[in-house]
CSV table of C-alpha atoms in Angstrom, one decimal:
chain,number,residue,atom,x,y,z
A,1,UNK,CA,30.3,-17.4,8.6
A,2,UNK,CA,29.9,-19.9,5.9
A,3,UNK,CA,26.5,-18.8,5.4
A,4,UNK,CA,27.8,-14.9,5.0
A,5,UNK,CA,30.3,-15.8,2.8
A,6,UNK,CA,27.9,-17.4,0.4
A,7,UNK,CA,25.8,-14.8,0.4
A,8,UNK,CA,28.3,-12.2,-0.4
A,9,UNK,CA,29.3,-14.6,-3.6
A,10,UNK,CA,25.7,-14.4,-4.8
A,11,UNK,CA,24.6,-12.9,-7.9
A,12,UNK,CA,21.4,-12.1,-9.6
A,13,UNK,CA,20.9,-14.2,-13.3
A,14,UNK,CA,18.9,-13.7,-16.4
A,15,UNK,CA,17.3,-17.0,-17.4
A,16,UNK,CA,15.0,-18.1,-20.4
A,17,UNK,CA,13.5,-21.5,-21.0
A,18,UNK,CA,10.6,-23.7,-21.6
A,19,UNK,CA,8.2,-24.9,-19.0
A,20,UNK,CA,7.0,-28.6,-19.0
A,21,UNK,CA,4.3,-27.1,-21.3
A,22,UNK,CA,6.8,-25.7,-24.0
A,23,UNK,CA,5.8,-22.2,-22.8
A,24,UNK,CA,8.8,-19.8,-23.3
A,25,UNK,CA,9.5,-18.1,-19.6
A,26,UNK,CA,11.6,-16.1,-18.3
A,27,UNK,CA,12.9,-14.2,-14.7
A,28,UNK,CA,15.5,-13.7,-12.9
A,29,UNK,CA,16.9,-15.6,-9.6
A,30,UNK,CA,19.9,-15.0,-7.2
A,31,UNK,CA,22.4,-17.6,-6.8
A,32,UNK,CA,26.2,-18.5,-6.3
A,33,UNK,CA,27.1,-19.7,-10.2
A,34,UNK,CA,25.1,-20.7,-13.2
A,35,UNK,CA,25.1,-24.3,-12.1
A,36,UNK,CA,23.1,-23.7,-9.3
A,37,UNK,CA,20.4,-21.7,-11.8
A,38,UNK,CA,20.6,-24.8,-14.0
A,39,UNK,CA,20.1,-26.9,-11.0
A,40,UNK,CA,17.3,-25.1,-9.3
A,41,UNK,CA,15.1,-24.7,-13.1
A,42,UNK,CA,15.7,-28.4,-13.7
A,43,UNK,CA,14.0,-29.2,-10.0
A,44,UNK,CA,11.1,-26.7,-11.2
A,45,UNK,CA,10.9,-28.2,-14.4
A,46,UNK,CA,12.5,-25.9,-16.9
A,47,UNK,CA,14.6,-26.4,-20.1
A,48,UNK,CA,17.0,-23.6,-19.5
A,49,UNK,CA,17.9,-22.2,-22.6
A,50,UNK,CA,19.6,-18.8,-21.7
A,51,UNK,CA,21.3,-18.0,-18.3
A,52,UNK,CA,23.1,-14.6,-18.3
A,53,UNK,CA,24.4,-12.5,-15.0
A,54,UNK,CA,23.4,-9.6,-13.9
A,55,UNK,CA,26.4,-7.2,-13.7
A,56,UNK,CA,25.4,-5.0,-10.8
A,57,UNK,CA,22.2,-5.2,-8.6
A,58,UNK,CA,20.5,-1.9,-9.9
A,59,UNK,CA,21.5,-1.9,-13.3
A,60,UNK,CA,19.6,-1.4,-16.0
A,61,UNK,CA,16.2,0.1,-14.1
A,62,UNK,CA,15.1,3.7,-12.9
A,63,UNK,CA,15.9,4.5,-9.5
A,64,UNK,CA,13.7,3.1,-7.0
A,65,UNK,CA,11.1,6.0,-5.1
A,66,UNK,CA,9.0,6.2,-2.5
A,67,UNK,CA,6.0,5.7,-4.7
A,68,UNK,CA,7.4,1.8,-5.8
A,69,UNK,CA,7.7,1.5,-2.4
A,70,UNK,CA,4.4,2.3,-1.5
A,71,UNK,CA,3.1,0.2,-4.6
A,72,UNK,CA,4.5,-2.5,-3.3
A,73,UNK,CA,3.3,-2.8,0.3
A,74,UNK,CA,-0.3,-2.3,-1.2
A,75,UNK,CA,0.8,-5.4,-3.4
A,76,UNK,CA,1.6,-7.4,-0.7
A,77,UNK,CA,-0.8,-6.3,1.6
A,78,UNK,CA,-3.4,-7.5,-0.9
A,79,UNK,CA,-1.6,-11.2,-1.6
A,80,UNK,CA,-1.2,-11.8,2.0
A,81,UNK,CA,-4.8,-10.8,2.7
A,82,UNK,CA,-6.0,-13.4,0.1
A,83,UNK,CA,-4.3,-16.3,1.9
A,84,UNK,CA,-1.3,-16.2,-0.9
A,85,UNK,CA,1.8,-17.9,0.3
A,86,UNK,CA,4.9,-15.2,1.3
A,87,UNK,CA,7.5,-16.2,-1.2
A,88,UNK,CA,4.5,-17.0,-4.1
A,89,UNK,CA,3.6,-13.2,-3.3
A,90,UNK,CA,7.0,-11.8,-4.0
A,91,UNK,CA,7.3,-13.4,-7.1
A,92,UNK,CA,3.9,-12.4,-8.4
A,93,UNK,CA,4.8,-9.1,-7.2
A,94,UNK,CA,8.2,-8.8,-8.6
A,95,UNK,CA,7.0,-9.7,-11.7
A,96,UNK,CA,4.6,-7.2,-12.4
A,97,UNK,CA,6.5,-4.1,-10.7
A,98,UNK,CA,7.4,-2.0,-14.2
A,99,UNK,CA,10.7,-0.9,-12.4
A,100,UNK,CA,13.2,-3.5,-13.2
A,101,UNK,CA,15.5,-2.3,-10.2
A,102,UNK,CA,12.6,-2.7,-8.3
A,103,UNK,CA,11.7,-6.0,-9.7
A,104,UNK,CA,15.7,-7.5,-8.6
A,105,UNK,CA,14.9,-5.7,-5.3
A,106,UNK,CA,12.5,-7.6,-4.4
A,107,UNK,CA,14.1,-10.8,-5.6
A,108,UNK,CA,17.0,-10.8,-3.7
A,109,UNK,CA,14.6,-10.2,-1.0
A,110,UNK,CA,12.7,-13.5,-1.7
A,111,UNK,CA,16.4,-14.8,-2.2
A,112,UNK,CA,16.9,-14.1,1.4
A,113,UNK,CA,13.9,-15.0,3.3
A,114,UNK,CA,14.5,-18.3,0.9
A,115,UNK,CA,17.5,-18.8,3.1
A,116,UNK,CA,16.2,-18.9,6.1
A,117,UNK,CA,15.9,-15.1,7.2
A,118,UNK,CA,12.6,-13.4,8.1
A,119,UNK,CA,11.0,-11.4,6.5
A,120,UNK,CA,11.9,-8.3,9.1
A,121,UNK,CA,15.9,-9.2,8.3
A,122,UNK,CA,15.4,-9.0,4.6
A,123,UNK,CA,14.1,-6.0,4.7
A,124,UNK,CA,16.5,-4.1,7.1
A,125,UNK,CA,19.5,-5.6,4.5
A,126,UNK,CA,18.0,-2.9,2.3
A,127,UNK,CA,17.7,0.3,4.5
A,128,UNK,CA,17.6,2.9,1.5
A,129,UNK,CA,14.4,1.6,0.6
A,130,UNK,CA,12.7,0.4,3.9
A,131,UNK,CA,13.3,2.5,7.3
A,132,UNK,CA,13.1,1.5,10.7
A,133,UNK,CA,9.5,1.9,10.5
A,134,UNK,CA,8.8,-0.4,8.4
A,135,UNK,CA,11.0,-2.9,9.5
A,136,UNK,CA,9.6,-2.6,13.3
A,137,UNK,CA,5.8,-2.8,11.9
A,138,UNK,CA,6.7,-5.9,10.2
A,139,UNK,CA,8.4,-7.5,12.9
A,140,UNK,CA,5.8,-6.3,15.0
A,141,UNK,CA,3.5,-8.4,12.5
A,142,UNK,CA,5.9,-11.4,12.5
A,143,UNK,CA,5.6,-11.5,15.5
A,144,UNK,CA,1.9,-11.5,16.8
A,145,UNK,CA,1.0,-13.4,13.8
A,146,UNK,CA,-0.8,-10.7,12.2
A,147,UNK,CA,1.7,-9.8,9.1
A,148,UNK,CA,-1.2,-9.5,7.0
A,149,UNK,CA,-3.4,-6.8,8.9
A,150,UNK,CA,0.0,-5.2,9.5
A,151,UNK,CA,1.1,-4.8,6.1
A,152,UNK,CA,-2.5,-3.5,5.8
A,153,UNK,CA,-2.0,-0.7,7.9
A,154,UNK,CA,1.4,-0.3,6.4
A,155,UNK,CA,-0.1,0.7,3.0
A,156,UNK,CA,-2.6,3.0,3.8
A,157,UNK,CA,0.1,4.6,6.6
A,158,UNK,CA,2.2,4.7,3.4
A,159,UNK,CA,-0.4,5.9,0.9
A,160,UNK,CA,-1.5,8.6,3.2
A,161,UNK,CA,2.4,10.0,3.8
A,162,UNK,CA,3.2,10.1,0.1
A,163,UNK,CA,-0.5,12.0,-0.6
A,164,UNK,CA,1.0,14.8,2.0
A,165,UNK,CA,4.4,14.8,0.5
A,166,UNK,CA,2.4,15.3,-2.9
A,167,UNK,CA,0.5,18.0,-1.6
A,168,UNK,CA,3.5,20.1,-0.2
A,169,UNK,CA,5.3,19.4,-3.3
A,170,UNK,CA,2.6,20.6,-5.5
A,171,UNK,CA,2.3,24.0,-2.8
A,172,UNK,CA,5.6,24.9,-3.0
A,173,UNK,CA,6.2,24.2,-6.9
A,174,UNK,CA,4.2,26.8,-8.1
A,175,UNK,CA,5.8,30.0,-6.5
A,176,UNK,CA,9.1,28.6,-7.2
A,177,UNK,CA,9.0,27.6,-10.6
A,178,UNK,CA,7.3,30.9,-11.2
A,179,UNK,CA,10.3,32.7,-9.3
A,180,UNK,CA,12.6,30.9,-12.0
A,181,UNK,CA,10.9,31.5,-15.1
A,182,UNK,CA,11.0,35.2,-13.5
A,183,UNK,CA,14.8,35.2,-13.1
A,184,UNK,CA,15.2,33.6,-16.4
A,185,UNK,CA,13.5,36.2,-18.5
A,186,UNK,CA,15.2,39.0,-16.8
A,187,UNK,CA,17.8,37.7,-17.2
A,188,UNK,CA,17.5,37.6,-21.0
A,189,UNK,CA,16.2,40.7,-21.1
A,190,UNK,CA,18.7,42.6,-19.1
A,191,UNK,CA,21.4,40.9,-21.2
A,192,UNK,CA,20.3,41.1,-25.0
A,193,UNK,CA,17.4,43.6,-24.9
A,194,UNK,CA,18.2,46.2,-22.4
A,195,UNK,CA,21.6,46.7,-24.7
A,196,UNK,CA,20.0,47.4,-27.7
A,197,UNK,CA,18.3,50.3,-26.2
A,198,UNK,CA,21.0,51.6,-24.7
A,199,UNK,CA,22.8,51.6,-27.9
A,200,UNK,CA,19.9,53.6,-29.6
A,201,UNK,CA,19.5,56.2,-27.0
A,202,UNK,CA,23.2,56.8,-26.8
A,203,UNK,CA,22.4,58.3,-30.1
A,204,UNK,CA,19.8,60.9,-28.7
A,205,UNK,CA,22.4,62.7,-27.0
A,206,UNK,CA,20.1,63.7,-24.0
A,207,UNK,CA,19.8,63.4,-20.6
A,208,UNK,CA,17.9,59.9,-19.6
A,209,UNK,CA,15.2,59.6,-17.0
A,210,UNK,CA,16.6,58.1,-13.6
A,211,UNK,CA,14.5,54.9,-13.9
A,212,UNK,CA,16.1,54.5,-17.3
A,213,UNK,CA,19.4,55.0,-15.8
A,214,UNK,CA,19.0,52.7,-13.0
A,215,UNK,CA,17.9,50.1,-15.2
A,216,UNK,CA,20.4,50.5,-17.9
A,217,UNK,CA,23.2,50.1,-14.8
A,218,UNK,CA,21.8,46.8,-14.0
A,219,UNK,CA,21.9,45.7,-17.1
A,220,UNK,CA,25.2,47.0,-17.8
A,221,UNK,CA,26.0,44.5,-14.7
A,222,UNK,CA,24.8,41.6,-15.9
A,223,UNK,CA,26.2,42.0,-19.1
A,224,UNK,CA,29.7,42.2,-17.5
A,225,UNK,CA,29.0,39.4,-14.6
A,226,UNK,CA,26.5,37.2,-16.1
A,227,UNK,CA,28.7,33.9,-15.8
A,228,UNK,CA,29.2,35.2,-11.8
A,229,UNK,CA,25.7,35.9,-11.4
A,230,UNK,CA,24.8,32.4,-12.9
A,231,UNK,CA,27.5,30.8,-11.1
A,232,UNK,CA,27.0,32.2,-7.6
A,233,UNK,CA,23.6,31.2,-7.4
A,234,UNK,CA,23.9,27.9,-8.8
A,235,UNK,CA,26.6,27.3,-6.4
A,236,UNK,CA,24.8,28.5,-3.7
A,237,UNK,CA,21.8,26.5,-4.1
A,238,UNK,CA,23.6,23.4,-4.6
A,239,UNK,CA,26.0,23.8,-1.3
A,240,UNK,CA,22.7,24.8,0.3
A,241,UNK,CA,20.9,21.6,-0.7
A,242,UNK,CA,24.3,19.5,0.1
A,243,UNK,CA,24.6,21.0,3.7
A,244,UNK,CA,20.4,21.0,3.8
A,245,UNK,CA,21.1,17.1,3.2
A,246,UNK,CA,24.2,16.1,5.3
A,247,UNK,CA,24.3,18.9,8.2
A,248,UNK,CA,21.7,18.5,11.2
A,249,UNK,CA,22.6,21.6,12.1
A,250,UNK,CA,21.5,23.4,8.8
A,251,UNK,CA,18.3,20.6,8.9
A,252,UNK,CA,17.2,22.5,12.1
A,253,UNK,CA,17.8,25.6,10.8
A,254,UNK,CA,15.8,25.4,7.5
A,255,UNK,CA,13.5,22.9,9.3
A,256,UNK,CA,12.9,26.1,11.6
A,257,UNK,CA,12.6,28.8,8.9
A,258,UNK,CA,10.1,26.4,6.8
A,259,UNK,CA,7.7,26.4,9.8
A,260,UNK,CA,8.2,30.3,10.1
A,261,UNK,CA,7.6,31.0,6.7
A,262,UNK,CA,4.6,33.3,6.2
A,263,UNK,CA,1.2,31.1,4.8
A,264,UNK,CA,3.7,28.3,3.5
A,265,UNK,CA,4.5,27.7,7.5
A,266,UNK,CA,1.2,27.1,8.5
A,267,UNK,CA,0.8,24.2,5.8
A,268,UNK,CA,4.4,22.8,6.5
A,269,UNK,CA,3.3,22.4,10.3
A,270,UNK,CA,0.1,20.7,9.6
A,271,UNK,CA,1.3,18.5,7.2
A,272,UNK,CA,4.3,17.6,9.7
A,273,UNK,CA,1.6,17.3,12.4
A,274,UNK,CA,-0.5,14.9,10.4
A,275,UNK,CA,2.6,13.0,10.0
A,276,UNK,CA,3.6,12.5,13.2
A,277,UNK,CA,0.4,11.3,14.8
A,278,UNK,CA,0.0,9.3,12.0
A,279,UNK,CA,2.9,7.6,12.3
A,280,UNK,CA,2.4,7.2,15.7
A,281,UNK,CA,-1.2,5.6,15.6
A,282,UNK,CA,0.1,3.3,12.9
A,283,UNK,CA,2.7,1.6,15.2
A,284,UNK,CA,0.8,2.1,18.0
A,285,UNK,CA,-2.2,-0.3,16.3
A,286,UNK,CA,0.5,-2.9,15.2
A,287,UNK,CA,1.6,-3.6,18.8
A,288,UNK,CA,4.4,-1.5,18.9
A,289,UNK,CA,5.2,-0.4,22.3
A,290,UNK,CA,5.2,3.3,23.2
A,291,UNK,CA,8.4,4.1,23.8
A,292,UNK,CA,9.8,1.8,20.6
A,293,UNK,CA,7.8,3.7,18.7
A,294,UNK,CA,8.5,7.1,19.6
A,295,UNK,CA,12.4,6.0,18.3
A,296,UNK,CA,11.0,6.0,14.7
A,297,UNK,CA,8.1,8.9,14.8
A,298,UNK,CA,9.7,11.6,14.6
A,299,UNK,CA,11.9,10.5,11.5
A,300,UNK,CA,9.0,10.2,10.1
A,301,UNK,CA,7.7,13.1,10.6
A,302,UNK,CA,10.4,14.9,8.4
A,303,UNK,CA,11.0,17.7,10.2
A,304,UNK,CA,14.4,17.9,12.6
A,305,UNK,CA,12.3,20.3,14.6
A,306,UNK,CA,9.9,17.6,15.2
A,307,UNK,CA,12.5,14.9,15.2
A,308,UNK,CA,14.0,16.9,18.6
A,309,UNK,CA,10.9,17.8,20.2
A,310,UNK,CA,10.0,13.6,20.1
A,311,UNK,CA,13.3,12.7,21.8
A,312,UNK,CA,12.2,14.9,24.6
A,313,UNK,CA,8.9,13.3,24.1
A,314,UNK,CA,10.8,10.1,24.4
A,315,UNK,CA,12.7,10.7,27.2
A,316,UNK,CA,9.5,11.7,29.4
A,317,UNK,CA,7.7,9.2,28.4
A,318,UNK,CA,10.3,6.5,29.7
A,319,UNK,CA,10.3,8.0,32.9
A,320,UNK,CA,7.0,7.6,33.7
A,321,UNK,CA,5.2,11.0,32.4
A,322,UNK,CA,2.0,10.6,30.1
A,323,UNK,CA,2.6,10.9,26.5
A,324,UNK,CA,0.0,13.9,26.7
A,325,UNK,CA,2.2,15.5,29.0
A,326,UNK,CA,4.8,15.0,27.4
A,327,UNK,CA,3.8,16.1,24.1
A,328,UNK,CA,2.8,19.8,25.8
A,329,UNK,CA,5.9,19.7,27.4
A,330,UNK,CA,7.9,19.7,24.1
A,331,UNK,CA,5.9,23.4,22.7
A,332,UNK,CA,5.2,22.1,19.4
A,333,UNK,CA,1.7,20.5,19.4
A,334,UNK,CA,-1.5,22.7,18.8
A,335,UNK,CA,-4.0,22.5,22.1
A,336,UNK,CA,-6.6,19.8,19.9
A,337,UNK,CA,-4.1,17.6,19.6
A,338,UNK,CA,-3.3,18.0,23.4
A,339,UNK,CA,-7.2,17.1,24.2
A,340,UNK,CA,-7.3,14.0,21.6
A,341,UNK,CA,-4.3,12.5,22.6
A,342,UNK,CA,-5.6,12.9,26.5
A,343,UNK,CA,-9.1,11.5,25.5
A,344,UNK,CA,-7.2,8.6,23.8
A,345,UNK,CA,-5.0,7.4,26.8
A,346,UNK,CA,-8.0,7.6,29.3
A,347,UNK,CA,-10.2,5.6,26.9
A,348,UNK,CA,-7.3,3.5,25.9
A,349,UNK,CA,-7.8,4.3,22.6
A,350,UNK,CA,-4.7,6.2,21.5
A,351,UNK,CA,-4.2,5.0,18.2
A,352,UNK,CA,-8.0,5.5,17.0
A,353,UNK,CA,-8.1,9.2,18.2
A,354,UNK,CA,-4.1,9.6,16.5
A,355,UNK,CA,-6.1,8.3,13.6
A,356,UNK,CA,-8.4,10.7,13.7
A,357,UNK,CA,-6.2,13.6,14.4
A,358,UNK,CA,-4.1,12.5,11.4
A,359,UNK,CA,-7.2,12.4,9.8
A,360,UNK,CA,-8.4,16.0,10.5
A,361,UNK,CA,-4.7,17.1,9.3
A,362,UNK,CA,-4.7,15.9,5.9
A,363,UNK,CA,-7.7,17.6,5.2
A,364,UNK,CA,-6.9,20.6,6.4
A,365,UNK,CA,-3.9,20.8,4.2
A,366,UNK,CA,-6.0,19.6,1.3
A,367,UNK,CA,-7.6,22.7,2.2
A,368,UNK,CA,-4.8,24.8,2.8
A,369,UNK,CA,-3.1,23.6,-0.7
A,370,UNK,CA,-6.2,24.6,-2.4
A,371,UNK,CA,-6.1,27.7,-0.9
A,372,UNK,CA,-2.7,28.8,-1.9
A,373,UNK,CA,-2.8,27.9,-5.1
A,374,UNK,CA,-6.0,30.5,-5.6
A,375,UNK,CA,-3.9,32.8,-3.7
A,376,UNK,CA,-0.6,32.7,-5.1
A,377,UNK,CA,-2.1,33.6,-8.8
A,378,UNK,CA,-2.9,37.2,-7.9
A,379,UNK,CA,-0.2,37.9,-6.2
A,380,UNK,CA,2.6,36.5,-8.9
A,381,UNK,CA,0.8,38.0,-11.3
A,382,UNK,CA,1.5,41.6,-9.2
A,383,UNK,CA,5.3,40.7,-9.0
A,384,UNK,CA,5.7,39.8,-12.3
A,385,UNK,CA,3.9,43.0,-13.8
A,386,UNK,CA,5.7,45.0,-11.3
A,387,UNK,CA,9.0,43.2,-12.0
A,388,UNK,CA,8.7,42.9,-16.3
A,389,UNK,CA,6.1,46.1,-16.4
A,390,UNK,CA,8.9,48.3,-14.2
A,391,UNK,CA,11.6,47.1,-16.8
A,392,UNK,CA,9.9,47.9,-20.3
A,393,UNK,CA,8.0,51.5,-18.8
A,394,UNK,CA,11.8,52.4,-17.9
A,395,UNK,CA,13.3,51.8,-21.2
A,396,UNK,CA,10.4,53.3,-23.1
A,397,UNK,CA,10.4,56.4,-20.7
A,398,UNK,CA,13.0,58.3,-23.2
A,399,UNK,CA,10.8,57.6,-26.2
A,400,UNK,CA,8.1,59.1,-24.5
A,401,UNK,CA,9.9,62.1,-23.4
A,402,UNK,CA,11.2,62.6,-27.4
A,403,UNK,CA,7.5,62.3,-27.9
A,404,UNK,CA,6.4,64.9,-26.0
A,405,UNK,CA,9.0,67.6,-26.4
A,406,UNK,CA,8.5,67.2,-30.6
């Protein structure tokens, strides 16, 4: 209790000084009271000069992503495999992150494990930033004495998921920001321009195509509703990505509609795929047992779909069934997958053939990706001239009427 209570009292300082050398230095360093900063420089051999504290633990620093994450397993990976001491590799680490709030992050974490707490426990005191996942493959590591070749297969398993994040990101950016930019300038249009026609052809005291009509209603509309047009759809999409991010329910549901979507589906599914397995082989390789790690695939994967078809998987598998079974069981594997996974538990090489199913996955989306973004050109550039084209031949349709009658 003692030990808790301390630790709740602990605080992250500023310090400048002067090394034995007269070097200026600097850092940071969590402790109970300046005091104990003084106290701990003086042992290291530092003139303090400075010691300020940190008001809160994230202050002062961009927010911390998956990408510093990532960074910083590669880091660490890379120390450990050169026979660098664990707390020597934070330090060198923390110090040359460029993310100050990911610099104190991993401070306090060296703070910890300083303390007397493994390196597993540190890192589950910060589960924002470092999942189940990682915390198992590290224990796993801990514990067979392998950290370093763990932390190894932690940072490419890491690099790899963010490159497939990226990828999707970059597949489904395109369309959309071109659906905004869409909106937006018919929106303007249908607001200021569409007006000023309609104000000169009230003028001509004829009867007005029906396109021009129709269009001039719209308008009309938006002129009149704009701030509930604006408002609606703004609302909507927000309480959508609220619910999208606190309701399992709605996860499944858009989780479902993502994989139905027509050509983005198909890339959704194998980058969850590629996900999954390699997720799966990662753990599996560390040591992880089967059904332990079958608790933390499919959160990885990122799709609830996936997430309930691996508690099924789960569920078999602890009974006895084989994990290929299993997985054809649960509908939502493709029949290659089925035949590798097979070939891997009768070889007893599970996690190389997951590897190489991941393997096969990420290409194809690197395929598919490329694809889309050749396709999608053509066909936005249909919708738009449709959409814009439809607008300005409807409100020019009167002029060319005058035209030919004179």
């Amino acid at each position: 209790m003692a030990t808790a209570a301390k630790a709740i009292k602990d605080a992250t300082f500023l310090w400048e000084g002067m090394d034995k050398r007269g070097k200026k230095v600097k850092g940071q360093m969590q402790a109970g009271g300046e005091a104990v900063v003084n106290s701990k420089l003086r042992r290291q051999g530092v003139t303090v000069t400075k010691v300020k504290k940190q008001s809160t633990l994230f202050s002062g620093g961009k927010r911390i992503t998956d990408k510093d994450v990532t960074l910083f397993t590669r880091q660490l990976a890379t120390m450990m495999k050169a026979g660098v001491p664990l707390l020597q590799s934070f330090e060198i680490v923390a110090r040359g992150h460029s993310n100050p709030s990911m610099q104190r992050l991993l401070l306090e974490i060296k703070a910890d494990i300083e303390k007397g707490s493994s390196l597993t426990q540190a890192f589950g005191r910060h589960p924002l930033y470092f999942d189940a996942l990682f915390c198992n493959l590290v224990g796993a590591g801990e514990s067979a004495g392998i950290l370093d070749g763990v932390l190894e297969r932690l940072a490419i398993y890491k690099e790899k998921i963010l490159g497939i994040k990226s990828k999707i990101k970059a597949a489904l950016f395109y369309p959309v920001s071109i659906i905004v930019v869409a909106f937006v300038i018919t929106a303007i249009i249908m607001i200021f321009v569409i007006p000023a026609f309609k104000d000169l052809f009230s003028s001509f005291g004829a009867d007005l195509p029906g396109p021009t009509l129709v269009v001039m209603a719209i308008s009309d509309f938006f002129v009149e509703w704009w701030w509930a047009i604006f408002g609606i759809i703004g609302g909507g999409i927000y309480a959508l990505l609220q619910a999208w991010k606190r309701s399992r329910k709605v996860q499944m549901f858009m989780d479902r509609v993502m994989l139905k979507l027509p050509i983005f589906g198909a890339v959704i599914e194998k980058a969850t795929i590629a996900r999954w397995t390699r997720t799966l082989s990662t753990m599996f390789a560390a040591g992880v047992p089967l059904v332990e790690a079958l608790e933390s695939v499919g959160g990885a994967s990122g799709n609830q779909v996936f997430v309930e078809a691996t508690q099924k998987i789960r569920g078999e598998v602890s009974t006895g069934t084989a994990l290929t079974q299993a997985m054809q069981n649960s509908g939502r594997f493709p029949n290659m997958v089925l035949q590798m996974t097979a070939i891997g538990e009768e070889a007893g090489a599970l996690d190389s053939m997951l590897g190489k199913v991941a393997d096969f996955y990420e290409a194809e989306v690197d395929d598919a990706v490329a694809a889309l973004s050749s396709l999608m050109e053509p066909i936005i550039m249909v919708v738009l001239g449709v959409l814009i084209g439809g607008m300005v031949i409807a409100m020019y349709l009167p002029i060319f009427k005058m035209g030919s009658v004179v």
